[in-house]
GROMACS .gro file of C-alpha atoms in nm:
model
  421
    1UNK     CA    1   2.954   5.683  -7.383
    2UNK     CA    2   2.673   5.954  -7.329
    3UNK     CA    3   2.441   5.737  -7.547
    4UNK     CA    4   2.509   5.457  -7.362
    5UNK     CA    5   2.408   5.565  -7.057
    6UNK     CA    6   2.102   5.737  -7.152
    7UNK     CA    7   1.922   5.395  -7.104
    8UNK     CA    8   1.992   5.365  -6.780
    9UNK     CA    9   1.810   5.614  -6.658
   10UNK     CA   10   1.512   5.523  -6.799
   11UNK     CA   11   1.553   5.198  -6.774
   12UNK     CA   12   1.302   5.175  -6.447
   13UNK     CA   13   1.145   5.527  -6.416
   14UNK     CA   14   0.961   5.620  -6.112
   15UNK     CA   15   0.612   5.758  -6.138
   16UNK     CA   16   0.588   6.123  -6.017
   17UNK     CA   17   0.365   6.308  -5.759
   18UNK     CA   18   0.111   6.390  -6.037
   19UNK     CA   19   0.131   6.013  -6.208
   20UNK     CA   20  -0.025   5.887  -5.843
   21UNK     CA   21  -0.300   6.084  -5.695
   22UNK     CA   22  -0.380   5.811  -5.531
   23UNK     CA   23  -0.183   5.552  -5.337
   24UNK     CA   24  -0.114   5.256  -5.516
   25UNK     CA   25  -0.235   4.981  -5.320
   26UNK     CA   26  -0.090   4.735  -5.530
   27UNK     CA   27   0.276   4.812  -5.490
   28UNK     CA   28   0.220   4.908  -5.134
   29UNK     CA   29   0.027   4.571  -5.015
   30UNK     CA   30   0.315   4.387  -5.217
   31UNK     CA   31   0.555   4.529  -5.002
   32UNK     CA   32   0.376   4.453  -4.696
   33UNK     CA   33   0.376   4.079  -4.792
   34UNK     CA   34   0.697   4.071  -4.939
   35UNK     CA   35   0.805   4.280  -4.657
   36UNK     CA   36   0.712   3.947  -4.463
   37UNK     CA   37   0.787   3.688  -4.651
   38UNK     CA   38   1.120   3.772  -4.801
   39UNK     CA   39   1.263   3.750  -4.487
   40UNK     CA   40   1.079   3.525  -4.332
   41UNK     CA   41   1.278   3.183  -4.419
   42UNK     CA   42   1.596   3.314  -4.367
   43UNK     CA   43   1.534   3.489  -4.013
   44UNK     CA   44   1.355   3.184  -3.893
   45UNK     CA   45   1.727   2.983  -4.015
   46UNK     CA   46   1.951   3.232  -3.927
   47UNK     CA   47   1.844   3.349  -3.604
   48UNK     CA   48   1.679   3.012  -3.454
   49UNK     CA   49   1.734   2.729  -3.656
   50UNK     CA   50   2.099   2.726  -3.732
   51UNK     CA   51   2.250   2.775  -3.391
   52UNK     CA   52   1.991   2.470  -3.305
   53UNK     CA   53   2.132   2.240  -3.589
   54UNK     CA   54   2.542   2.361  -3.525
   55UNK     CA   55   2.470   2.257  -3.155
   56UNK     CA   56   2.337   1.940  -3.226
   57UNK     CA   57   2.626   1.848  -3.494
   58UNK     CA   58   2.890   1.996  -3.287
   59UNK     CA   59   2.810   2.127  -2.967
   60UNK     CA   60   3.178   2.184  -2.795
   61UNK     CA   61   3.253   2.434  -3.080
   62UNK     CA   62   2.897   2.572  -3.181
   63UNK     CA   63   3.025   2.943  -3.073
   64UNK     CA   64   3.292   2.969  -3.267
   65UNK     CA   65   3.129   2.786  -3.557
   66UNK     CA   66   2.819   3.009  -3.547
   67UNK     CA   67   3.049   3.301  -3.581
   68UNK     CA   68   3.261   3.202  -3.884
   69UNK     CA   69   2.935   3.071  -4.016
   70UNK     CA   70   2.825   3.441  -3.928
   71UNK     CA   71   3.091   3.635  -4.082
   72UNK     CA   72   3.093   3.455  -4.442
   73UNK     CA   73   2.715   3.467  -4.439
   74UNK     CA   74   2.723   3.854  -4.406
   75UNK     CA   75   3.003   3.865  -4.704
   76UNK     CA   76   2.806   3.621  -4.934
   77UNK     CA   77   2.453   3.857  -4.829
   78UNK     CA   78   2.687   4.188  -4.972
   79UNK     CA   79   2.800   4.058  -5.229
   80UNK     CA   80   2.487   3.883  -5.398
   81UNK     CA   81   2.302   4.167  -5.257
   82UNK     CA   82   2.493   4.408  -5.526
   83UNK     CA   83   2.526   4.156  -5.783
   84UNK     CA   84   2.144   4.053  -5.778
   85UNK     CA   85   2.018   4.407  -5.755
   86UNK     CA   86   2.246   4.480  -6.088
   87UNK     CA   87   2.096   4.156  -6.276
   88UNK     CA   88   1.756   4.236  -6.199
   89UNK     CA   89   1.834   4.586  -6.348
   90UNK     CA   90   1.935   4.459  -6.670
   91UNK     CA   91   1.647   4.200  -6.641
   92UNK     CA   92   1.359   4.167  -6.910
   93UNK     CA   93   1.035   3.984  -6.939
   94UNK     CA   94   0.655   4.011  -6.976
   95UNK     CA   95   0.677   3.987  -6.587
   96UNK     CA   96   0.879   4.276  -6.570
   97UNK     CA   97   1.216   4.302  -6.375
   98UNK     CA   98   1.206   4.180  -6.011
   99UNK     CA   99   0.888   3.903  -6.021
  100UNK     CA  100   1.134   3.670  -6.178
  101UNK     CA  101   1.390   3.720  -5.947
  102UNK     CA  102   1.120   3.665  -5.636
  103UNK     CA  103   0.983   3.396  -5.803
  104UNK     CA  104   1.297   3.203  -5.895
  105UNK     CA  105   1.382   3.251  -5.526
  106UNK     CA  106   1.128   3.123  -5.394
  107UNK     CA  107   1.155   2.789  -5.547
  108UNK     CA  108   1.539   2.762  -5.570
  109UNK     CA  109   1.593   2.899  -5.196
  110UNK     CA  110   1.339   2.602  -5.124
  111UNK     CA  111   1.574   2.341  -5.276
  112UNK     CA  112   1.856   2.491  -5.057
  113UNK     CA  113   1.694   2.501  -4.747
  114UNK     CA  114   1.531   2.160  -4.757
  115UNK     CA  115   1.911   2.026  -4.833
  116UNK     CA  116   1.990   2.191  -4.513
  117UNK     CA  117   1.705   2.071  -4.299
  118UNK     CA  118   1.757   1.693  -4.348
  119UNK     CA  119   2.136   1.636  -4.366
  120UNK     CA  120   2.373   1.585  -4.061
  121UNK     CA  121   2.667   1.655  -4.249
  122UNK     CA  122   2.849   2.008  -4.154
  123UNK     CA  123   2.985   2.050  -4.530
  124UNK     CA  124   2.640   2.020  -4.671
  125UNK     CA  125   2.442   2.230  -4.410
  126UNK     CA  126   2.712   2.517  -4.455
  127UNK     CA  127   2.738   2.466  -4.812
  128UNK     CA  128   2.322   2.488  -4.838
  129UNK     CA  129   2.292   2.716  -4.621
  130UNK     CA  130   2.539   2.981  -4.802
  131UNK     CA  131   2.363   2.905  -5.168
  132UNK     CA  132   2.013   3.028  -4.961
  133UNK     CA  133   2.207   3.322  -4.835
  134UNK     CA  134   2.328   3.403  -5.167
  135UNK     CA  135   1.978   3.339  -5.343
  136UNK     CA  136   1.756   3.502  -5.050
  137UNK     CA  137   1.972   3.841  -5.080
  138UNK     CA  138   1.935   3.845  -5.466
  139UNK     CA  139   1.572   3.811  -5.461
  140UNK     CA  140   1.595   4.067  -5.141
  141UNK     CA  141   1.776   4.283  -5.338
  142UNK     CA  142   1.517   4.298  -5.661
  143UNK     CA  143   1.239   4.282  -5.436
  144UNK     CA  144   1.313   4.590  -5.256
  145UNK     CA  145   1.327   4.790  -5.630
  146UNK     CA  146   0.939   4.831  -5.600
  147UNK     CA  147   0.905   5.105  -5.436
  148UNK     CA  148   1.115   5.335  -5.625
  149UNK     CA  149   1.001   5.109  -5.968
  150UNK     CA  150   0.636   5.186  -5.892
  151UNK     CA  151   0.561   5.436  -5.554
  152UNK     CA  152   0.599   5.812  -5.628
  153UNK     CA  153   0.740   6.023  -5.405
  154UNK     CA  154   0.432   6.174  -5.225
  155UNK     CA  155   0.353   5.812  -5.081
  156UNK     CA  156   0.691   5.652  -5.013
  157UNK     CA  157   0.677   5.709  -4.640
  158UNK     CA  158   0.327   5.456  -4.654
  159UNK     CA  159   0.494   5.246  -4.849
  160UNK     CA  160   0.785   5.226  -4.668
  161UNK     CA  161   0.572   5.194  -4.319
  162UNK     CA  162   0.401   4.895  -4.499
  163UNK     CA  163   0.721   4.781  -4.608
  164UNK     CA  164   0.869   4.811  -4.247
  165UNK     CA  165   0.584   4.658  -4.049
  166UNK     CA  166   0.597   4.309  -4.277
  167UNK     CA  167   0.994   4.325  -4.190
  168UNK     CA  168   0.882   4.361  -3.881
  169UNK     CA  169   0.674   4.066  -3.854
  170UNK     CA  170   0.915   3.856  -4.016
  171UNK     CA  171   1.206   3.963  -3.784
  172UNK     CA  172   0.988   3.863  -3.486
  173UNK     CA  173   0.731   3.647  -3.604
  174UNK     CA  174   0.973   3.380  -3.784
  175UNK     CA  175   1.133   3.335  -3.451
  176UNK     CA  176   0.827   3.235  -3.258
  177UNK     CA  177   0.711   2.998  -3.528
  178UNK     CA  178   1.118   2.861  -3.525
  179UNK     CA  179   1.191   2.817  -3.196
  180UNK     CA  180   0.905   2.584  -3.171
  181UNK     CA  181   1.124   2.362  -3.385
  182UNK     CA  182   1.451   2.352  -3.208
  183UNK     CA  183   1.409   2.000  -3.145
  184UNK     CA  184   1.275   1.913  -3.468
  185UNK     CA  185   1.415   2.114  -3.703
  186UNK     CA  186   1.322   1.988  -4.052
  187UNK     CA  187   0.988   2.024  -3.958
  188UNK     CA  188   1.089   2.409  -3.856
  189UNK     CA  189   1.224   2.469  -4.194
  190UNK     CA  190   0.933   2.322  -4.377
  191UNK     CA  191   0.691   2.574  -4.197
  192UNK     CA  192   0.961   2.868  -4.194
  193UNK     CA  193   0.942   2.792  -4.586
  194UNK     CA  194   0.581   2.797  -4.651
  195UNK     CA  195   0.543   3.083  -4.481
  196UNK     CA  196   0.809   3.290  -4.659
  197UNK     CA  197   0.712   3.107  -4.966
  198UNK     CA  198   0.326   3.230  -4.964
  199UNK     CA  199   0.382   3.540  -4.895
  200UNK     CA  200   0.628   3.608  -5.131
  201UNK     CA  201   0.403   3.463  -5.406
  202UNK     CA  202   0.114   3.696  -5.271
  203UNK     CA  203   0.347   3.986  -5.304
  204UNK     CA  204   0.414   3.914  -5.677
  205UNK     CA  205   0.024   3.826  -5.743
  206UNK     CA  206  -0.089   4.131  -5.547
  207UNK     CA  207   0.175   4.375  -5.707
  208UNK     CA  208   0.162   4.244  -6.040
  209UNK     CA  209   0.420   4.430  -6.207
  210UNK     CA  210   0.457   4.528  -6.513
  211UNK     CA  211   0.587   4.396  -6.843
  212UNK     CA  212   0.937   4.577  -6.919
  213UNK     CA  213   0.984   4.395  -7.240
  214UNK     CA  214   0.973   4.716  -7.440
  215UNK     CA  215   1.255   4.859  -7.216
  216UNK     CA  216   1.634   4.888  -7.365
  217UNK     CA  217   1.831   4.696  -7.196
  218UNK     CA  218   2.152   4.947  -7.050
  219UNK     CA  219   2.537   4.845  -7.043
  220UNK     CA  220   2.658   4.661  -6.772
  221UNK     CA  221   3.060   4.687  -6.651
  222UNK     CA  222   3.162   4.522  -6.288
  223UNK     CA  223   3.384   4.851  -6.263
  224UNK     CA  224   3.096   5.102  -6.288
  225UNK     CA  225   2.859   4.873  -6.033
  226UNK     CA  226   3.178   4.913  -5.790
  227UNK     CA  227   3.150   5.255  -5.826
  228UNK     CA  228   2.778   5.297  -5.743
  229UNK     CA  229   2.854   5.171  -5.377
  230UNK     CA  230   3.178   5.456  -5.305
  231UNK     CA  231   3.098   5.649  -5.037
  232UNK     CA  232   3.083   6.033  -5.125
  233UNK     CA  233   3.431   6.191  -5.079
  234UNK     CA  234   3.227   6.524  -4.910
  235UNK     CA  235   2.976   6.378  -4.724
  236UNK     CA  236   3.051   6.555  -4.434
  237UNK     CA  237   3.046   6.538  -4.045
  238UNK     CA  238   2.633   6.467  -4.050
  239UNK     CA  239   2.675   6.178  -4.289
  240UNK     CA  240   2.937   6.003  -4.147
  241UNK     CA  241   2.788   6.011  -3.784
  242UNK     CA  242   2.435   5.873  -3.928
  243UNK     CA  243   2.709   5.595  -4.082
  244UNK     CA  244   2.857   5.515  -3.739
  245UNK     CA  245   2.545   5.491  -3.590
  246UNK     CA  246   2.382   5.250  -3.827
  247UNK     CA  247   2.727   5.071  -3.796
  248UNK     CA  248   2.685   5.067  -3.403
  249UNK     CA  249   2.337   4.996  -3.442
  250UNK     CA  250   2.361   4.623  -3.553
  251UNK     CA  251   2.697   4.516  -3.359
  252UNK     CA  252   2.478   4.414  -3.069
  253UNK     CA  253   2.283   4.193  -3.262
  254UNK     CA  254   2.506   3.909  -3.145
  255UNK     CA  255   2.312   3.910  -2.856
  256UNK     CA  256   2.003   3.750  -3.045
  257UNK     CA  257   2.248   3.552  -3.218
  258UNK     CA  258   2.365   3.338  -2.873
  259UNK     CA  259   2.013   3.356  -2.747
  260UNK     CA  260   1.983   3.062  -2.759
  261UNK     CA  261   2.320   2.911  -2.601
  262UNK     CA  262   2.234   3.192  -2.345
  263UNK     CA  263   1.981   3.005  -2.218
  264UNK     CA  264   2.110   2.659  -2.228
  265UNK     CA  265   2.427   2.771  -2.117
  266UNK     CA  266   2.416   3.067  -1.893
  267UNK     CA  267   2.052   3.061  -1.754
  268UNK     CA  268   2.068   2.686  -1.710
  269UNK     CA  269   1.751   2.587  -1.948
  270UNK     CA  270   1.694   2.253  -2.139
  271UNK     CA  271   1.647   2.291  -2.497
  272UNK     CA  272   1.330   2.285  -2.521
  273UNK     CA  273   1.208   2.522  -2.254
  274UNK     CA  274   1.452   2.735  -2.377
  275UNK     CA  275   1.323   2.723  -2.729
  276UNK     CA  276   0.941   2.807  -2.564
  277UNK     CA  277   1.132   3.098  -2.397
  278UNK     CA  278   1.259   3.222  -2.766
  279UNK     CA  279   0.895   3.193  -2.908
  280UNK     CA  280   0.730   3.401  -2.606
  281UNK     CA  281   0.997   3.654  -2.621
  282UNK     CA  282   0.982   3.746  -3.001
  283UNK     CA  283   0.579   3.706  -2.979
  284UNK     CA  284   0.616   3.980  -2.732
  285UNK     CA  285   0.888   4.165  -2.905
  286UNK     CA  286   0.697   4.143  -3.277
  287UNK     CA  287   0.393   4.353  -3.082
  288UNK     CA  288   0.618   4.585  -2.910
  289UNK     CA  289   0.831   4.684  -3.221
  290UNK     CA  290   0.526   4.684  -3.416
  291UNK     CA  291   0.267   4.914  -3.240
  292UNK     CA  292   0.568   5.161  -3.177
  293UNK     CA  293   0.655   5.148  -3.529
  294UNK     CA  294   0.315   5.220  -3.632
  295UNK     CA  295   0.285   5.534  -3.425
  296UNK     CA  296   0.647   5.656  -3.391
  297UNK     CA  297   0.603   5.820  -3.770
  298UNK     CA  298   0.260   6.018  -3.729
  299UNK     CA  299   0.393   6.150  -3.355
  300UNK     CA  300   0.704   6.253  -3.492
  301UNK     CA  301   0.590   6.443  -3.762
  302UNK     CA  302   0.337   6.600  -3.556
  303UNK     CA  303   0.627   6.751  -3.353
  304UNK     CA  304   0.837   6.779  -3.613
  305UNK     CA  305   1.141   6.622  -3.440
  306UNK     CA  306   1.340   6.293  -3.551
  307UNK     CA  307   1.665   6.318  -3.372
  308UNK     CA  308   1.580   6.351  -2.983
  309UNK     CA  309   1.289   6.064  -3.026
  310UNK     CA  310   1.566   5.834  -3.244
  311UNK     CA  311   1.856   5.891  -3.023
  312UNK     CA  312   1.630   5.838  -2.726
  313UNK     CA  313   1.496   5.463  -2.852
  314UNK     CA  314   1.823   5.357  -2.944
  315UNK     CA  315   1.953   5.441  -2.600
  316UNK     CA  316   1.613   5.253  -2.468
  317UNK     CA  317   1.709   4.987  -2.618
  318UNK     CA  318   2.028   4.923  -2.497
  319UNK     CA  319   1.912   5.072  -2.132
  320UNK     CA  320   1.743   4.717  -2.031
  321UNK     CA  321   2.085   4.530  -2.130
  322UNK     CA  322   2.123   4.548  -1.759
  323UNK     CA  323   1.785   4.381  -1.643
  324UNK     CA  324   1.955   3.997  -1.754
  325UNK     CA  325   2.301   4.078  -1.642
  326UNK     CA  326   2.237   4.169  -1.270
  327UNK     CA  327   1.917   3.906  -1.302
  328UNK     CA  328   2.029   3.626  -1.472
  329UNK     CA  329   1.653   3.429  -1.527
  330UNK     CA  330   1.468   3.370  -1.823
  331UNK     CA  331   1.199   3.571  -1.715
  332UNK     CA  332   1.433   3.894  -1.685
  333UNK     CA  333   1.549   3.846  -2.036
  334UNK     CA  334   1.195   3.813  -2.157
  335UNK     CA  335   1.154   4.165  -2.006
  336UNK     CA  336   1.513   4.332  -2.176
  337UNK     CA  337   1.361   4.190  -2.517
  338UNK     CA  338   1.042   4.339  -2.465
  339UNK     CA  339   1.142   4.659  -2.347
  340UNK     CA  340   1.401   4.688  -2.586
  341UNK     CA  341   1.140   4.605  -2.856
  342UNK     CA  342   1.002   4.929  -2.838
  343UNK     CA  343   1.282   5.134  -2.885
  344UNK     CA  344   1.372   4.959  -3.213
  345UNK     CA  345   1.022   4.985  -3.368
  346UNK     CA  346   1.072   5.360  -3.300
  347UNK     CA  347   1.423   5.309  -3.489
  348UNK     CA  348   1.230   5.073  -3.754
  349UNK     CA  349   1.012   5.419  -3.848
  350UNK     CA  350   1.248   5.690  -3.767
  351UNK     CA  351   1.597   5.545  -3.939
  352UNK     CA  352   1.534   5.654  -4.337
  353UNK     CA  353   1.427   5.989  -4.207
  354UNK     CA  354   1.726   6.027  -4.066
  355UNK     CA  355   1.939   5.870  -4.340
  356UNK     CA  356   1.766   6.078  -4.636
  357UNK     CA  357   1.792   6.372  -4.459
  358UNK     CA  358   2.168   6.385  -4.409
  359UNK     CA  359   2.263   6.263  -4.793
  360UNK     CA  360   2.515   6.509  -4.966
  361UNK     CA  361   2.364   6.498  -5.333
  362UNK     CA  362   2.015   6.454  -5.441
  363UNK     CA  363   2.155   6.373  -5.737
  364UNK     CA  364   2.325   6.063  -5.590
  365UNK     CA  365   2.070   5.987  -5.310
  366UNK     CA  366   2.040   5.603  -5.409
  367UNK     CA  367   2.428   5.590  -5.405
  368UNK     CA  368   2.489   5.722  -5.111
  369UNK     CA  369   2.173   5.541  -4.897
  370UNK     CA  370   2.321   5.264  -5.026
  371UNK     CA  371   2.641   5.336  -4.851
  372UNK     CA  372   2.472   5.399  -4.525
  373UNK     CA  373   2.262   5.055  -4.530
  374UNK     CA  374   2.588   4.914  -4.596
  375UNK     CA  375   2.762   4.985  -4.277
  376UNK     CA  376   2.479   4.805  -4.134
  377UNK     CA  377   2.539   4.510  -4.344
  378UNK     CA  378   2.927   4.547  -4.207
  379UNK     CA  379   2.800   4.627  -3.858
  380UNK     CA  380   2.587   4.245  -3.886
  381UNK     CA  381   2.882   4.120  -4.041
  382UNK     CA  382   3.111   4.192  -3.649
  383UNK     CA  383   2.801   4.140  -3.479
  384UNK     CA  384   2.919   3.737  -3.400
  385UNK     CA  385   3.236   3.829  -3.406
  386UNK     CA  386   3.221   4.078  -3.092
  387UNK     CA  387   3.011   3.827  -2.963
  388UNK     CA  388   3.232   3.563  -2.976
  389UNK     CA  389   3.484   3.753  -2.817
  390UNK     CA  390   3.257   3.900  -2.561
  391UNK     CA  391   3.186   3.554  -2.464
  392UNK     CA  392   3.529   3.366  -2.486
  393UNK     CA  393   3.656   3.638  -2.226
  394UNK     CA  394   3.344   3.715  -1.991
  395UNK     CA  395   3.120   3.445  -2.039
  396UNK     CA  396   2.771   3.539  -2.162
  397UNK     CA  397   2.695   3.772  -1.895
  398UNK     CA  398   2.905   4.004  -2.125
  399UNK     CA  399   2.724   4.043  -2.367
  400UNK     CA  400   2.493   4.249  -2.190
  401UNK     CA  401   2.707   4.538  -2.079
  402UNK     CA  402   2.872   4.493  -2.416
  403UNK     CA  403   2.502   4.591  -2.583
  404UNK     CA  404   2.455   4.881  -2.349
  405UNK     CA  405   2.777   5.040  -2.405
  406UNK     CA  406   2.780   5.023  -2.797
  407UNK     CA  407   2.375   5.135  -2.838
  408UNK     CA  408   2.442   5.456  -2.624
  409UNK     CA  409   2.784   5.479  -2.858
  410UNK     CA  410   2.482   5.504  -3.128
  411UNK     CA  411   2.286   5.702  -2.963
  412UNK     CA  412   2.524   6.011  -2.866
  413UNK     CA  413   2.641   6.010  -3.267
  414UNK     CA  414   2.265   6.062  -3.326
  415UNK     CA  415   2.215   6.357  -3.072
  416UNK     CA  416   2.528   6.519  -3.242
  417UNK     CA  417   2.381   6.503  -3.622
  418UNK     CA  418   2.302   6.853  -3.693
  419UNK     CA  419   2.139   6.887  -3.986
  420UNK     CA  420   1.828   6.701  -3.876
  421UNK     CA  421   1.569   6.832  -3.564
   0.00000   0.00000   0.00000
């Protein structure tokens, strides 16, 4: 058994300190654009697009539809997230292991989508849209292997700053192009699909990995992948409150999911002003979360403190919850999104720091990181679900105190971490 895992571990070694003296602008500007355009599809779908379609096929039950849609979505994402990550492990080729992966995603999510766009058939635009959630988080999962594939550890923080400012954009940037589209939403996805698609081919061409051919290929058993994704048995109290709060940090994000019923439904807009309302506020929240992102690293290290200026931007983000509940306008929401914005691009740069910092074993970092992401996933996963409770009970004037409770919830478990400053 020894022999056979031997492999493994060499199987995709990472370059050390003295392999880079330089930064490798290759891997790095591939992450940037893949940063962008491996999301970029999906978020412009998920967020915009696929409320906008579910209300025009069904609009009596388009809450509770989006949620279930929601909630298998988020199982399908875990599950091909693991199982894609694995494959493109084991994968070989002159192209190395994750460029076939990107590129096969590329042009089979692009079948899947298209499907979507231009049928009116419920079956089909769940069924399509699930195969693109399962493909997207595949090619997610194998694109995300470059940095520790080919960044050594003096220069991960740039890389993952490049990394997190093309997430960035593609969180808020798909949106604005999207809601553009809510009345015309094939012609959304073909755009939202360009996009992604171009950038995700620039990533590959920039990047240009390496052949692996000349790699052994390692065992594979579904019972040791399980393992990999345990949680450590003595993590301790600082690693299970950074796994609450990256838990507590995504439940509100069924805020964004409603946006757009919000203001159809709650602030009174037409569909199409209130798609022009979407576009202005992620414009506005893309620039906020990205210039704090940007800056939120460099400052903290300066003063060598992570915790207080985290726990603070969570709780500033949930802090402006109030602004559309006691104001119910489109304009006041425009201001809670763009306030809040700048909290999470502080969270954006600060989160890994935090998360690295409080892992149990070196030895087992990727392991247990991979735990912690995961209660994010599970925190996206209730995310509708709260929602959709939130709003069956109080109406969507709920959801706001709902966001400002949980985010200070994150916040305080933060502040109480001990091993980080």
């Amino acid at each position: 058994m020894k022999d056979s895992v031997q492999p493994a571990a060499a199987a995709h070694p990472s370059p050390k300190d003295e392999d880079q003296p330089k930064f490798p602008w290759k891997a790095g500007l591939g992450l940037l654009f893949g940063g962008a355009g491996w999301y970029w599809a999906g978020q412009a779908v998920n967020a915009v697009l696929l409320p906008a379609k579910i209300a025009q096929i069904d609009p009596e039950g388009k809450v509770a539809l989006v949620a279930i849609i929601s909630t298998v979505t988020m199982i399908i994402s875990i599950v091909a997230g693991i199982v894609g990550g694995a494959l493109s492990d084991m994968t070989r080729s002159r192209f190395g292991s994750r460029t076939p992966w990107i590129v096969g995603g590329v042009v089979f999510g692009t079948i899947a989508l298209l499907t979507f766009a231009f049928t009116s058939s419920v079956p089909v635009v769940l069924g399509s849209w699930w195969v693109y959630a399962a493909i997207y988080n595949a090619m997610l999962a194998a694109g995300c292997a470059w940095q520790p594939d080919q960044v050594a550890p003096r220069w991960r923080g740039t890389a993952s700053s490049m990394y997190g400012v093309g997430h960035q954009a593609a969180l808020q940037g798909a949106q604005v192009v999207a809601a553009l589209f809510v009345t015309n939403i094939p012609k959304g996805v073909i755009i939202s699909l360009a996009i992604g698609g171009v950038l995700s081919l620039l990533s590959v061409a920039v990047c240009r990995e390496p052949s692996n051919t000349h790699v052994p290929r390692s065992s594979f058993t579904v019972v040791e992948a399980l393992r990999n994704f345990l949680p450590p048995a003595d993590g301790g109290r600082d690693y299970w409150l950074a796994a609450l709060a990256r838990f507590l940090w995504m439940v509100p994000g069924g805020i964004g999911t409603y946006r757009l019923y919000t203001l159809t439904d709650y602030m009174h807009q037409d569909e199409a002003t209130a798609g022009q309302w979407m576009s202005f506020m992620a414009l506005l929240g893309m620039i906020a979360a990205m210039g704090c992102g940007i800056i939120a690293g460099p400052i903290s290290d300066k003063f060598r403190s992570v915790k207080i200026p985290l726990a603070v931007a969570i709780f500033f983000v949930g802090l402006p919850c109030w602004l559309p509940f006691f104001v119910p306008t489109p304009v006041m929401y425009t201001i809670y999104v763009a306030v809040s914005s700048l909290g999470s691009g502080v969270f954006s740069s600060l989160d890994q720091a935090i998360m690295t910092t409080v892992l149990p074993h070196p030895e087992n970092a990727a392991k247990d990181l991979a735990f912690l992401n995961s209660c994010g996933v599970v925190g996206n996963l209730a995310a509708p679900l709260l929602a959709a409770w939130v709003i069956k009970m109080f109406g969507y004037a709920g959801l706001f105190p709902m966001g400002f409770i949980v985010l200070t919830s994150a916040a305080i478990c933060i502040f109480f971490i001990r091993k980080v400053h």
